[in-house]
CSV table of C-alpha atoms and ligand atoms in Angstrom, one decimal:
chain,number,residue,atom,x,y,z
A,1,UNK,CA,54.5,162.3,-67.2
A,2,UNK,CA,54.3,158.9,-65.2
A,3,UNK,CA,51.5,156.2,-65.8
A,4,UNK,CA,51.0,154.6,-63.4
A,5,UNK,CA,50.9,150.6,-63.3
A,6,UNK,CA,47.5,149.2,-63.1
A,7,UNK,CA,47.2,147.0,-60.1
A,8,UNK,CA,45.5,144.7,-62.5
A,9,UNK,CA,45.2,144.8,-65.9
A,10,UNK,CA,45.0,141.6,-68.8
A,11,UNK,CA,46.3,141.9,-71.8
A,12,UNK,CA,46.4,138.6,-74.7
A,13,UNK,CA,46.4,138.1,-78.1
A,14,UNK,CA,46.1,136.1,-80.9
A,15,UNK,CA,46.8,134.8,-84.4
A,16,UNK,CA,44.6,136.4,-87.2
A,17,UNK,CA,45.5,133.3,-89.1
A,18,UNK,CA,42.6,130.4,-90.2
A,19,UNK,CA,40.0,129.0,-87.8
A,20,UNK,CA,40.3,128.8,-84.1
A,21,UNK,CA,40.7,125.4,-82.5
A,22,UNK,CA,39.7,123.6,-78.9
A,23,UNK,CA,43.7,124.6,-77.7
A,24,UNK,CA,42.9,128.1,-78.9
A,25,UNK,CA,39.3,127.8,-77.2
A,26,UNK,CA,40.4,125.7,-73.8
A,27,UNK,CA,43.7,126.9,-73.3
A,28,UNK,CA,42.7,130.6,-73.6
A,29,UNK,CA,40.0,132.2,-75.0
A,30,UNK,CA,37.4,130.7,-72.8
A,31,UNK,CA,39.4,132.1,-70.0
A,32,UNK,CA,39.5,135.2,-71.1
A,33,UNK,CA,35.7,135.6,-71.3
A,34,UNK,CA,35.7,134.2,-67.3
A,35,UNK,CA,38.7,137.0,-66.6
A,36,UNK,CA,35.9,139.8,-67.6
A,37,UNK,CA,33.9,140.1,-64.5
A,38,UNK,CA,37.7,140.6,-62.5
A,39,UNK,CA,39.6,142.5,-64.4
A,40,UNK,CA,40.5,145.3,-67.1
A,41,UNK,CA,40.6,143.4,-70.2
A,42,UNK,CA,42.3,144.3,-73.6
A,43,UNK,CA,42.0,141.0,-76.1
A,44,UNK,CA,44.1,141.6,-79.9
A,45,UNK,CA,43.9,140.2,-83.0
A,46,UNK,CA,47.3,139.9,-83.7
A,47,UNK,CA,47.5,140.9,-87.2
A,48,UNK,CA,51.5,142.3,-87.1
A,49,UNK,CA,52.9,139.2,-85.5
A,50,UNK,CA,51.0,136.7,-88.3
A,51,UNK,CA,52.7,138.7,-91.4
A,52,UNK,CA,56.0,137.4,-90.1
A,53,UNK,CA,55.1,134.4,-91.9
A,54,UNK,CA,53.5,134.6,-95.4
A,55,UNK,CA,49.9,135.2,-95.6
A,56,UNK,CA,47.2,136.2,-98.7
A,57,UNK,CA,46.4,139.7,-98.0
A,58,UNK,CA,42.2,138.8,-98.8
A,59,UNK,CA,42.2,135.9,-96.4
A,60,UNK,CA,43.8,137.7,-93.6
A,61,UNK,CA,41.6,140.6,-93.4
A,62,UNK,CA,39.0,137.6,-93.5
A,63,UNK,CA,40.4,135.6,-90.3
A,64,UNK,CA,41.1,138.9,-89.2
A,65,UNK,CA,36.8,139.2,-88.5
A,66,UNK,CA,36.3,135.8,-88.5
A,67,UNK,CA,38.5,135.6,-85.6
A,68,UNK,CA,37.1,138.7,-83.5
A,69,UNK,CA,34.1,136.9,-84.1
A,70,UNK,CA,34.6,133.8,-82.3
A,71,UNK,CA,35.5,136.0,-79.4
A,72,UNK,CA,32.3,137.5,-79.0
A,73,UNK,CA,30.8,134.7,-79.4
A,74,UNK,CA,33.0,132.8,-77.1
A,75,UNK,CA,31.3,135.2,-74.3
A,76,UNK,CA,33.9,138.4,-75.0
A,77,UNK,CA,31.7,141.5,-74.1
A,78,UNK,CA,32.6,144.7,-76.1
A,79,UNK,CA,31.0,146.9,-74.2
A,80,UNK,CA,33.2,146.2,-71.5
A,81,UNK,CA,36.4,144.5,-72.9
A,82,UNK,CA,38.1,146.0,-75.6
A,83,UNK,CA,39.0,144.1,-78.6
A,84,UNK,CA,40.6,144.9,-81.8
A,85,UNK,CA,43.2,144.2,-84.0
A,86,UNK,CA,47.0,145.3,-83.5
A,87,UNK,CA,48.0,146.5,-86.6
A,88,UNK,CA,44.9,149.8,-85.8
A,89,UNK,CA,47.1,150.7,-82.6
A,90,UNK,CA,50.5,152.0,-84.1
A,91,UNK,CA,51.9,152.3,-80.3
A,92,UNK,CA,52.6,148.4,-80.7
A,93,UNK,CA,55.4,148.7,-83.5
A,94,UNK,CA,56.4,152.0,-82.0
A,95,UNK,CA,57.2,149.5,-78.9
A,96,UNK,CA,58.4,147.1,-80.3
A,97,UNK,CA,61.4,148.4,-81.9
A,98,UNK,CA,62.3,150.1,-78.8
A,99,UNK,CA,62.3,146.2,-77.8
A,100,UNK,CA,64.3,145.0,-80.4
A,101,UNK,CA,66.9,147.5,-79.2
A,102,UNK,CA,66.7,145.8,-75.7
A,103,UNK,CA,66.4,142.4,-76.2
A,104,UNK,CA,69.7,140.9,-76.1
A,105,UNK,CA,70.2,138.2,-79.7
A,106,UNK,CA,70.7,135.4,-76.9
A,107,UNK,CA,67.6,135.9,-75.2
A,108,UNK,CA,66.3,135.7,-79.1
A,109,UNK,CA,68.3,132.5,-79.8
A,110,UNK,CA,66.9,130.6,-77.2
A,111,UNK,CA,62.6,130.9,-78.2
A,112,UNK,CA,61.7,127.1,-79.1
A,113,UNK,CA,58.5,128.7,-81.0
A,114,UNK,CA,61.0,130.7,-83.4
A,115,UNK,CA,63.3,126.7,-84.0
A,116,UNK,CA,59.4,125.3,-84.8
A,117,UNK,CA,58.8,127.8,-87.4
A,118,UNK,CA,62.0,128.6,-89.2
A,119,UNK,CA,62.3,124.8,-89.5
A,120,UNK,CA,65.4,123.8,-91.2
A,121,UNK,CA,65.4,126.5,-93.5
A,122,UNK,CA,66.2,129.5,-91.0
A,123,UNK,CA,68.3,131.8,-93.3
A,124,UNK,CA,64.9,131.5,-95.2
A,125,UNK,CA,63.1,133.0,-91.7
A,126,UNK,CA,61.7,136.5,-91.9
A,127,UNK,CA,63.5,138.7,-89.3
A,128,UNK,CA,59.7,139.5,-88.6
A,129,UNK,CA,59.6,135.9,-86.9
A,130,UNK,CA,63.0,136.4,-85.2
A,131,UNK,CA,61.7,139.2,-83.2
A,132,UNK,CA,58.5,137.8,-82.9
A,133,UNK,CA,58.8,137.6,-78.6
A,134,UNK,CA,59.8,141.4,-78.8
A,135,UNK,CA,56.8,142.4,-80.6
A,136,UNK,CA,55.0,140.2,-77.4
A,137,UNK,CA,56.6,142.2,-74.9
A,138,UNK,CA,55.7,145.5,-76.5
A,139,UNK,CA,51.9,144.4,-76.4
A,140,UNK,CA,51.6,144.0,-73.4
A,141,UNK,CA,53.5,146.3,-71.9
A,142,UNK,CA,52.6,149.2,-74.4
A,143,UNK,CA,49.7,149.1,-71.3
A,144,UNK,CA,51.6,148.2,-68.9
A,145,UNK,CA,49.7,145.0,-68.5
A,146,UNK,CA,50.4,142.8,-65.0
A,147,UNK,CA,48.6,139.4,-66.2
A,148,UNK,CA,48.4,137.8,-69.6
A,149,UNK,CA,46.2,134.8,-70.2
A,150,UNK,CA,47.7,131.9,-72.4
A,151,UNK,CA,48.1,128.4,-73.1
A,152,UNK,CA,51.2,126.6,-72.0
A,153,UNK,CA,52.9,127.3,-75.5
A,154,UNK,CA,53.4,131.3,-74.5
A,155,UNK,CA,55.7,130.9,-71.3
A,156,UNK,CA,59.0,130.8,-72.6
A,157,UNK,CA,57.6,133.9,-74.6
A,158,UNK,CA,55.9,135.4,-71.3
A,159,UNK,CA,59.4,134.9,-69.4
A,160,UNK,CA,61.5,136.9,-72.2
A,161,UNK,CA,58.4,139.6,-72.0
A,162,UNK,CA,59.6,139.6,-68.1
A,163,UNK,CA,63.1,140.3,-69.2
A,164,UNK,CA,62.8,143.1,-71.7
A,165,UNK,CA,60.8,144.7,-68.9
A,166,UNK,CA,63.7,144.2,-65.7
A,167,UNK,CA,66.9,145.1,-68.8
A,168,UNK,CA,64.6,148.2,-69.8
A,169,UNK,CA,64.5,149.5,-66.1
A,170,UNK,CA,67.1,148.9,-64.8
A,171,UNK,CA,69.0,150.0,-68.1
A,172,UNK,CA,67.2,153.7,-68.1
A,173,UNK,CA,66.8,153.4,-63.6
A,174,UNK,CA,63.5,153.3,-64.0
A,175,UNK,CA,60.0,151.3,-62.6
A,176,UNK,CA,58.3,151.7,-65.8
A,177,UNK,CA,56.8,148.4,-66.9
A,178,UNK,CA,55.8,145.8,-64.8
A,179,UNK,CA,56.6,142.0,-64.3
A,180,UNK,CA,54.0,140.5,-66.0
A,181,UNK,CA,52.6,137.4,-64.7
A,182,UNK,CA,51.4,134.2,-66.9
A,183,UNK,CA,48.4,132.9,-66.2
A,184,UNK,CA,47.9,129.4,-67.6
A,185,UNK,CA,45.1,127.2,-65.9
A,186,UNK,CA,42.6,124.9,-66.1
A,187,UNK,CA,42.9,120.9,-67.0
A,188,UNK,CA,43.5,121.9,-70.8
A,189,UNK,CA,46.3,124.1,-71.2
A,190,UNK,CA,48.0,121.8,-73.9
A,191,UNK,CA,45.7,120.5,-76.1
A,192,UNK,CA,47.1,117.5,-77.9
A,193,UNK,CA,46.2,117.3,-82.0
A,194,UNK,CA,43.7,114.5,-82.0
A,195,UNK,CA,46.1,112.2,-84.3
A,196,UNK,CA,48.8,111.7,-81.9
A,197,UNK,CA,48.7,112.9,-78.1
A,198,UNK,CA,52.8,113.9,-78.5
A,199,UNK,CA,52.3,117.1,-80.8
A,200,UNK,CA,50.3,120.0,-80.0
A,201,UNK,CA,46.9,120.6,-81.5
A,202,UNK,CA,47.5,123.2,-84.1
A,203,UNK,CA,46.1,125.0,-87.3
A,204,UNK,CA,49.3,124.8,-88.4
A,205,UNK,CA,49.3,121.0,-88.3
A,206,UNK,CA,47.9,119.7,-92.2
A,207,UNK,CA,45.2,117.0,-91.2
A,208,UNK,CA,42.1,118.6,-90.3
A,209,UNK,CA,41.0,115.8,-88.5
A,210,UNK,CA,44.1,116.7,-85.9
A,211,UNK,CA,42.1,119.6,-84.0
A,212,UNK,CA,38.4,120.3,-83.0
A,213,UNK,CA,37.4,124.2,-85.2
A,214,UNK,CA,35.3,126.2,-83.7
A,215,UNK,CA,33.3,126.2,-86.9
A,216,UNK,CA,32.5,122.6,-86.1
A,217,UNK,CA,29.4,120.9,-86.7
A,218,UNK,CA,28.1,118.5,-84.8
A,219,UNK,CA,28.7,115.8,-87.4
A,220,UNK,CA,32.2,117.2,-87.6
A,221,UNK,CA,33.1,116.9,-84.4
A,222,UNK,CA,31.4,113.6,-83.7
A,223,UNK,CA,33.6,112.3,-86.7
A,224,UNK,CA,36.6,113.5,-85.6
A,225,UNK,CA,36.3,112.2,-81.9
A,226,UNK,CA,35.8,109.0,-83.5
A,227,UNK,CA,38.9,108.6,-85.0
A,228,UNK,CA,40.8,110.1,-82.7
A,229,UNK,CA,44.1,107.9,-81.9
A,230,UNK,CA,43.5,105.6,-78.3
A,231,UNK,CA,45.6,103.1,-77.0
A,232,UNK,CA,43.9,99.5,-76.7
A,233,UNK,CA,43.7,99.5,-72.6
A,234,UNK,CA,40.5,100.4,-70.5
A,235,UNK,CA,40.6,104.1,-68.7
A,236,UNK,CA,42.1,104.0,-65.5
A,237,UNK,CA,40.5,105.6,-62.6
A,238,UNK,CA,43.3,108.1,-61.4
A,239,UNK,CA,45.0,110.5,-63.2
A,240,UNK,CA,48.6,108.2,-62.4
A,241,UNK,CA,47.1,105.6,-64.4
A,242,UNK,CA,47.3,107.8,-67.4
A,243,UNK,CA,51.0,108.3,-67.2
A,244,UNK,CA,53.0,107.2,-71.1
A,245,UNK,CA,49.5,107.3,-72.6
A,246,UNK,CA,49.6,110.9,-74.2
A,247,UNK,CA,46.4,110.1,-76.2
A,248,UNK,CA,44.1,109.0,-73.3
A,249,UNK,CA,45.2,112.0,-71.2
A,250,UNK,CA,44.8,114.2,-73.3
A,251,UNK,CA,41.0,113.3,-74.3
A,252,UNK,CA,40.1,112.9,-70.1
A,253,UNK,CA,42.0,116.7,-70.4
A,254,UNK,CA,39.7,117.8,-73.0
A,255,UNK,CA,36.5,115.8,-71.3
A,256,UNK,CA,37.6,117.3,-67.9
A,257,UNK,CA,38.3,121.2,-69.0
A,258,UNK,CA,35.1,121.1,-70.9
A,259,UNK,CA,33.0,119.4,-68.2
A,260,UNK,CA,34.9,122.3,-66.0
A,261,UNK,CA,36.0,119.2,-63.4
A,262,UNK,CA,39.4,118.1,-62.2
A,263,UNK,CA,41.0,115.4,-63.8
A,264,UNK,CA,40.5,112.9,-61.4
A,265,UNK,CA,37.1,113.1,-61.2
A,266,UNK,CA,37.0,112.2,-65.4
A,267,UNK,CA,38.8,109.4,-64.6
A,268,UNK,CA,37.0,108.2,-62.1
A,269,UNK,CA,33.7,108.6,-63.9
A,270,UNK,CA,35.0,106.4,-66.7
A,271,UNK,CA,37.1,103.8,-64.2
A,272,UNK,CA,37.6,100.8,-66.3
A,273,UNK,CA,35.6,102.4,-69.4
A,274,UNK,CA,36.3,101.7,-72.9
A,275,UNK,CA,37.6,104.6,-75.3
A,276,UNK,CA,33.8,103.6,-77.7
A,277,UNK,CA,31.9,104.7,-75.0
A,278,UNK,CA,33.8,107.3,-73.8
A,279,UNK,CA,34.5,108.7,-77.2
A,280,UNK,CA,30.2,108.5,-77.5
A,281,UNK,CA,30.3,111.0,-73.4
A,282,UNK,CA,33.0,112.8,-74.9
A,283,UNK,CA,31.4,114.1,-78.4
A,284,UNK,CA,27.9,114.2,-76.8
A,285,UNK,CA,29.9,116.6,-74.1
A,286,UNK,CA,31.8,118.7,-77.3
A,287,UNK,CA,28.6,119.7,-79.0
A,288,UNK,CA,26.5,120.9,-76.0
A,289,UNK,CA,29.8,123.3,-75.2
A,290,UNK,CA,30.8,124.5,-78.5
A,291,UNK,CA,27.1,124.7,-80.4
A,292,UNK,CA,26.4,127.5,-78.6
A,293,UNK,CA,29.4,128.8,-79.5
A,294,UNK,CA,29.4,128.2,-83.1
A,295,UNK,CA,25.5,129.1,-83.8
A,296,UNK,CA,26.8,132.4,-82.8
A,297,UNK,CA,29.7,132.8,-84.8
A,298,UNK,CA,27.3,132.2,-87.7
A,299,UNK,CA,25.0,135.0,-86.4
A,300,UNK,CA,27.9,137.1,-86.1
A,301,UNK,CA,29.5,136.3,-89.4
A,302,UNK,CA,26.3,137.4,-91.3
A,303,UNK,CA,27.1,140.6,-89.8
A,304,UNK,CA,30.6,142.1,-90.7
A,305,UNK,CA,29.8,145.6,-90.4
A,306,UNK,CA,29.2,145.0,-86.6
A,307,UNK,CA,32.2,143.2,-86.2
A,308,UNK,CA,34.1,145.6,-87.5
A,309,UNK,CA,32.6,148.1,-85.8
A,310,UNK,CA,33.8,146.5,-82.5
A,311,UNK,CA,37.1,146.5,-83.9
A,312,UNK,CA,37.6,150.5,-84.6
A,313,UNK,CA,36.2,151.4,-81.3
A,314,UNK,CA,38.4,148.6,-79.9
A,315,UNK,CA,41.6,150.5,-81.6
A,316,UNK,CA,40.0,154.1,-80.4
A,317,UNK,CA,40.5,152.8,-76.7
A,318,UNK,CA,43.4,151.0,-76.6
A,319,UNK,CA,45.3,154.0,-78.3
A,320,UNK,CA,44.2,156.3,-76.1
A,321,UNK,CA,45.9,153.7,-73.1
A,322,UNK,CA,49.2,153.3,-75.1
A,323,UNK,CA,49.5,156.6,-76.3
A,324,UNK,CA,50.4,158.5,-72.7
A,325,UNK,CA,52.7,155.3,-71.8
A,326,UNK,CA,54.7,155.3,-75.5
A,327,UNK,CA,55.0,159.3,-74.9
A,328,UNK,CA,56.7,158.2,-71.5
A,329,UNK,CA,58.8,155.2,-73.1
A,330,UNK,CA,59.7,158.2,-75.7
A,331,UNK,CA,60.5,160.9,-72.4
A,332,UNK,CA,62.7,157.9,-71.0
A,333,UNK,CA,64.8,156.4,-74.1
A,334,UNK,CA,65.8,160.5,-75.1
A,335,UNK,CA,63.7,160.8,-78.0
A,336,UNK,CA,63.2,164.3,-79.2
A,337,UNK,CA,59.4,165.4,-79.1
A,338,UNK,CA,59.5,168.9,-80.0
B,401,LIG,P1,47.5,131.3,-80.9
B,401,LIG,O1,47.8,132.3,-81.6
B,401,LIG,O2,49.5,130.1,-81.4
B,401,LIG,O3,47.4,130.9,-79.4
B,401,LIG,C1,46.4,131.7,-78.7
B,401,LIG,C2,46.0,131.4,-77.7
B,401,LIG,O4,45.8,130.2,-78.1
B,401,LIG,C3,47.1,129.0,-76.6
B,401,LIG,N1,47.1,128.0,-78.0
B,401,LIG,C4,46.8,126.7,-77.5
B,401,LIG,N2,46.1,126.4,-76.1
B,401,LIG,C5,46.5,125.4,-75.1
B,401,LIG,N3,46.3,123.9,-75.9
B,401,LIG,C6,46.9,124.1,-77.8
B,401,LIG,N4,47.2,123.3,-78.6
B,401,LIG,C7,46.7,125.6,-78.1
B,401,LIG,N5,47.2,126.4,-79.2
B,401,LIG,C8,47.1,127.5,-79.3
B,401,LIG,C9,48.3,129.7,-76.9
B,401,LIG,O5,48.3,129.6,-75.9
B,401,LIG,C10,47.3,131.2,-76.9
B,401,LIG,O6,47.1,132.0,-75.8
B,401,LIG,N6,52.0,134.5,-79.7
B,401,LIG,C11,50.7,134.0,-79.0
B,401,LIG,C12,49.9,135.6,-79.4
B,401,LIG,C13,50.6,137.3,-79.0
B,401,LIG,C14,50.3,136.9,-77.6
B,401,LIG,C15,50.9,138.7,-77.6
B,401,LIG,C16,49.7,136.7,-76.3
B,401,LIG,C17,50.9,138.2,-79.5
B,401,LIG,N7,51.2,139.1,-78.6
B,401,LIG,C18,50.7,139.5,-76.1
B,401,LIG,C19,49.6,137.4,-75.0
B,401,LIG,C20,49.7,138.3,-75.0
B,401,LIG,C21,50.2,133.4,-80.1
B,401,LIG,O7,50.9,133.6,-80.8
B,401,LIG,O8,49.0,133.0,-79.8
């Protein structure tokens, strides 16, 4: 049976490792919540991806619940969108194997995330870390999803997803998979560290002061913003004046994104201001926008049974969509299904 390619179906994923930070929120999760009204959406805690790096089993399980709670707190409605964890829908791993046999070593060798995560000791990286992008392609294609909202850092992986889909289609002479469109938009597609405007805000950065977590309370947010690195100049009146000023660019981008306004408006508003005054305004805005999410997370944390039930039902709904597609793929590839 051929499963038709949907007109518009969204898929996206997040690794359930540690707390979500402002980069995850502004670059991805806030957009996920907003897309629900327009599209059919599937959102996944990618625990299979998480174990490409060593994880403590107890912490992985706890983080999966915690990250799921953050998604719900950020406004993702499980009555509407599908929310689940990847390991509970086996079709992801099944399609990933097939994609491992479609993806070329040359393509995987170009992936910058592998190079960054493997570091210098490449021989010691897991084979899973290397084939990570094939699993990511499978996550998306096992639903024939057409659009993927992500931050800038995932762009290369989505290009590989298109290559794998196209290569599969042409190898077997079928129109099975769509060519996925990345949705990368807003003023914060790449939120940078508060300590270094040239490196990405990330969970793996050692210093807690480098990022604002969704679990941070108002005092912690204020302290982190107060300590954020800046330069000595007052703020410029337009975005051109941010060139060569990565920290200023980052903080103004965060403000604009939280304020849902273009960066040009933020520049105009703070033209000539000192960072001290701007930081106070940024703190106030960040606390106002994040407090409701943090509050809801705390409420959900007290009710792990609810989160587990959301994930259970989500996995059931996801599997119902994925199963006919994996069967179609097995037929195309030539697997006997007695
Ligand atoms: P992950 O868990 O690293 O990040 C989740 C989402 O947050 C975005 N993001 C950021 N956006 C802006 N600035 C930042 N500093 C920042 N840091 C993270 C990411 O771009 C991402 O959208 N490989 C993916 C997970 C994944 C996936 C998928 C995504 C697995 N399968 C299929 C989309 C479709 C990852 O590690 O995201």
